[in-house]
XYZ file of C-alpha atoms in Angstrom:
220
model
C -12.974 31.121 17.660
C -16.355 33.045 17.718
C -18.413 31.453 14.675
C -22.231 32.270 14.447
C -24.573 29.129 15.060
C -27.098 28.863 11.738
C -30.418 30.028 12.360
C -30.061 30.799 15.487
C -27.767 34.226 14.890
C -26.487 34.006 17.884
C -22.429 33.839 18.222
C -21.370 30.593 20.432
C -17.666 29.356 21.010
C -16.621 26.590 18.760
C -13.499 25.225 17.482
C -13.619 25.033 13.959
C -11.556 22.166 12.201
C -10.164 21.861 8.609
C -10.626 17.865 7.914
C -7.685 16.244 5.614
C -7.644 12.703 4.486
C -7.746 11.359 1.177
C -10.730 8.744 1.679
C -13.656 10.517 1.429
C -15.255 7.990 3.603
C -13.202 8.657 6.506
C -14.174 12.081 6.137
C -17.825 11.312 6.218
C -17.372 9.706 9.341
C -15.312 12.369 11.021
C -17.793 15.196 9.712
C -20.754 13.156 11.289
C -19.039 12.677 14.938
C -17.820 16.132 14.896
C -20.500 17.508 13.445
C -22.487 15.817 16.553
C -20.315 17.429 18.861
C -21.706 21.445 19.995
C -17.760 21.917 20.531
C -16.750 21.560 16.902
C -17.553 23.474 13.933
C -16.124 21.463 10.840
C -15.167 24.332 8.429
C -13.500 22.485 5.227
C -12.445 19.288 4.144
C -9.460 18.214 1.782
C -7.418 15.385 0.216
C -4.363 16.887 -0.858
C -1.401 18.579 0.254
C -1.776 21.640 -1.772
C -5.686 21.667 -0.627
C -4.634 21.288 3.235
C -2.594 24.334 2.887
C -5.281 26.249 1.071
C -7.737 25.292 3.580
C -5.960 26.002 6.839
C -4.819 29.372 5.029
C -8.157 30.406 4.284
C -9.993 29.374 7.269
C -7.119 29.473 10.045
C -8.602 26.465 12.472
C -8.557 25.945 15.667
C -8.222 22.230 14.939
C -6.390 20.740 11.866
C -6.990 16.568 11.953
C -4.618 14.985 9.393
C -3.328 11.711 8.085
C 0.606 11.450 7.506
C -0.270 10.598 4.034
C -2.105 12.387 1.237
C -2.515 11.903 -1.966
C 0.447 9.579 -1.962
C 2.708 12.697 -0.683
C 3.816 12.867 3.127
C 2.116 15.451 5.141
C 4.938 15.465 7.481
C 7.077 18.236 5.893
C 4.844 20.622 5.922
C 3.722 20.305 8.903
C 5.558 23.772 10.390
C 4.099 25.515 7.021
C 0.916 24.432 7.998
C 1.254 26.515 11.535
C 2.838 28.958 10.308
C -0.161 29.927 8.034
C -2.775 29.412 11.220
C -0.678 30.349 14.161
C -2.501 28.651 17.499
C -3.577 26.218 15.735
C -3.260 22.294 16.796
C -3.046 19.810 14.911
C -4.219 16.183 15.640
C -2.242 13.139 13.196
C -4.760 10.246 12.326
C -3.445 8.088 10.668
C -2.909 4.064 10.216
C 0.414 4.161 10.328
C 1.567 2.477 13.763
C 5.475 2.733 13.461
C 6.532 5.018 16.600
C 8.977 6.944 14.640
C 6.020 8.490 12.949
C 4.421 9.703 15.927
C 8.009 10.775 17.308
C 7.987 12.634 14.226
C 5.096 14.576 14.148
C 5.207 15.497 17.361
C 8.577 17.147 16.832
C 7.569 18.613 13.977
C 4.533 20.249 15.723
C 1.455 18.379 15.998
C 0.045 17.765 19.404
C -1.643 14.584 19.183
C -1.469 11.290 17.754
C -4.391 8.634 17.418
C -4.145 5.399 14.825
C -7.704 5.215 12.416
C -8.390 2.031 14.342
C -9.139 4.215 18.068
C -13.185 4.184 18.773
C -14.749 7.432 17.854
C -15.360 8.306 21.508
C -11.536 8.609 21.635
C -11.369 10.595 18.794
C -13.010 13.537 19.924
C -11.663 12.809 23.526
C -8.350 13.791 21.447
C -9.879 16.218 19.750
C -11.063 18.143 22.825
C -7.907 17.832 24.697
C -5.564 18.683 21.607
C -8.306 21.990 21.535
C -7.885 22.814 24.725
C -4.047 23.186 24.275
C -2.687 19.798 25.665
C -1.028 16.698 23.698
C -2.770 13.853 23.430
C -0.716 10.675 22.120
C -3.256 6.958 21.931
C -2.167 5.268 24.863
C -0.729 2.261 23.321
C 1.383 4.530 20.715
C 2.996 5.987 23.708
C 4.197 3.381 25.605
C 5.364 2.536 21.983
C 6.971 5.810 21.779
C 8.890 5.324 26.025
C 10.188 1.650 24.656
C 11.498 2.967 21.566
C 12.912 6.063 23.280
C 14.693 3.452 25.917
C 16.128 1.727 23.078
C 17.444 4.944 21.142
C 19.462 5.774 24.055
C 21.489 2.393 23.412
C 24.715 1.914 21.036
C 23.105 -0.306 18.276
C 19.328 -0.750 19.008
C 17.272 0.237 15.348
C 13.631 0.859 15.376
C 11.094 -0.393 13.050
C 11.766 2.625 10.948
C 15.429 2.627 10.728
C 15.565 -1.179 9.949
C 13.756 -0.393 6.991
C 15.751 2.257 5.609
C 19.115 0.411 6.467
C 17.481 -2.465 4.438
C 16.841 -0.093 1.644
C 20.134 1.297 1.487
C 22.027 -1.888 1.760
C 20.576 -3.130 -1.731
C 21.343 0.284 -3.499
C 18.194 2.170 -3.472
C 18.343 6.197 -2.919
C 17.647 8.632 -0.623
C 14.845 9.690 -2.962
C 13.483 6.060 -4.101
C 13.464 5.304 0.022
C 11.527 8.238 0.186
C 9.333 7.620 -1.862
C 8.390 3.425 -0.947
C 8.009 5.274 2.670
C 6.060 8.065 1.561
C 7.839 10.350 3.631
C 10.497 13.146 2.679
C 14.159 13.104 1.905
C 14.887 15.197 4.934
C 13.423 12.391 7.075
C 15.229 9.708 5.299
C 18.698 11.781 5.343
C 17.468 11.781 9.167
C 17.333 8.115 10.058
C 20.175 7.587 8.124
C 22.206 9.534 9.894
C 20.856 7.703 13.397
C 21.489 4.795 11.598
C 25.305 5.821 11.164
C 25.480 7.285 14.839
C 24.010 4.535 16.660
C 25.940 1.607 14.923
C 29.175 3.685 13.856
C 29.179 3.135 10.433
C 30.618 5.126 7.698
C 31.204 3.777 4.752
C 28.675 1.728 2.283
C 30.717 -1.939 3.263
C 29.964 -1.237 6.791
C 26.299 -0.016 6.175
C 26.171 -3.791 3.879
C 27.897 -5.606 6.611
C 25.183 -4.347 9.287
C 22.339 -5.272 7.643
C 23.457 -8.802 6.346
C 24.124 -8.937 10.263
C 20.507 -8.574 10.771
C 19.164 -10.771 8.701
C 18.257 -7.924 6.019
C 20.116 -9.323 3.310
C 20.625 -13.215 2.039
C-alpha cells in the first residue's frame, strides 16, 4: 500500500497494520517496534472483536496482528470475515496460547503466521516481514509442535492437548456451549474436536465417551 510519509509529502511503500489485543500495554510495545520499523505503518489499534472488524474494514491492512482472544470472545471465528472485508490481507496470530491445535487452527482458518507473546521482538517483525511479503511464518518451536501433533493425529486413539480437555469436559456433563466458553473459543470448534474425539477413539454414545476418559485418568 502507497501511504504518504508525514512531513515529508512524499508517497513511500509501507505496509500498514491494524493492531488487536486487549492489553493496551502489549499494544504500546508493538506500536513502538513497528513504529521503528520504515516497513510498517501502524494504522489503528483495537481490543475488541467488533472494533477489529471495524478497523480492518475501514482501513483494509496489509498486516492484521491478532491475539486468539479478545475481550474474553475468540477471534478465531471470524477470522475468514476478517479477510473477507480486506482481501490480501495477512494476518499474523500472537498470542500466549501454546496448545498446537490453536495454531493448527488459525492457520486453517486463514492466518499466515503464528508467534507465542513470549518470541523476542526481533522475531516479531522477522514474522511480520515475512507474513507481508506473502509467506507463512509459524515460531519454530510451535511447529515442530504442530509435525508431532500432526504424527499423532494420523494414529487410532492418540488426543492432543486440546481434545483431552474437551473429552474431560464432556465426560462430567458440561455443554458444547459452557466448553466453549471455559476455552474461549467457538461452538463450531468445540463441535469440531468432538467429533475427532469420536473418530479417532470410535465412540458414540455418552457411556463410551465416560468410559474413555476415566481410562485416561480424566475422571476419579
Amino acid at each position: 500500500m502507497n501511504v504518504v510519509c508525514p512531513g515529508t509529502g512524499a508517497a513511500a511503500s509501507r505496509t500498514t497494520v491494524v493492531l488487536a489485543d486487549d492489553h493496551l500495554v502489549v499494544r504500546a510495545g508493538m506500536r513502538l517496534l513497528l513504529s521503528q520499523d520504515e516497513t510498517f505503518d501502524v494504522v489503528a489499534e483495537s481490543s475488541t472483536v467488533a472494533e477489529t472488524l471495524q478497523a480492518v474494514q475501514g482501513h483494509r491492512p496489509g498486516v492484521l496482528v491478532l491475539d486468539l482472544t479478545l475481550g474474553g470472545r475468540s477471534s478465531l471465528p471470524v477470522i475468514p470475515e476478517m479477510l473477507s472485508a480486506s482481501p490480501g490481507m495477512r494476518i499474523l496470530i500472537l498470542t500466549m496460547q501454546e496448545d498446537p491445535e490453536f495454531a493448527r487452527e488459525a492457520l486453517r482458518a486463514g492466518a499466515t503466521g503464528y508467534l507465542l507473546k513470549e518470541a523476542a521482538g526481533e522475531e516479531l517483525l522477522a514474522a511480520a516481514r515475512q507474513v507481508a511479503s506473502g509467506a507463512t511464518y509459524v515460531q519454530p518451536a510451535m511447529g515442530a509442535r504442530l509435525a508431532m501433533t500432526g504424527e499423532a493425529a494420523g494414529g487410532t486413539d492418540v488426543l492432543t492437548g486440546r481434545e483431552v480437555e474437551v473429552l474431560s469436559l464432556l465426560a462430567v456433563g458440561h455443554t458444547n456451549q459452557e466448553i466453549a466458553r471455559r476455552l474461549y473459543v467457538s461452538v463450531r470448534t468445540v463441535e469440531t474436536h468432538r467429533a475427532r474425539i469420536r473418530d479417532k477413539l470410535h465412540i458414540r454414545t455418552r457411556a463410551e465417551l465416560i468410559t474413555a476418559a476415566r481410562e485416561r485418568g480424566l475422571l476419579t
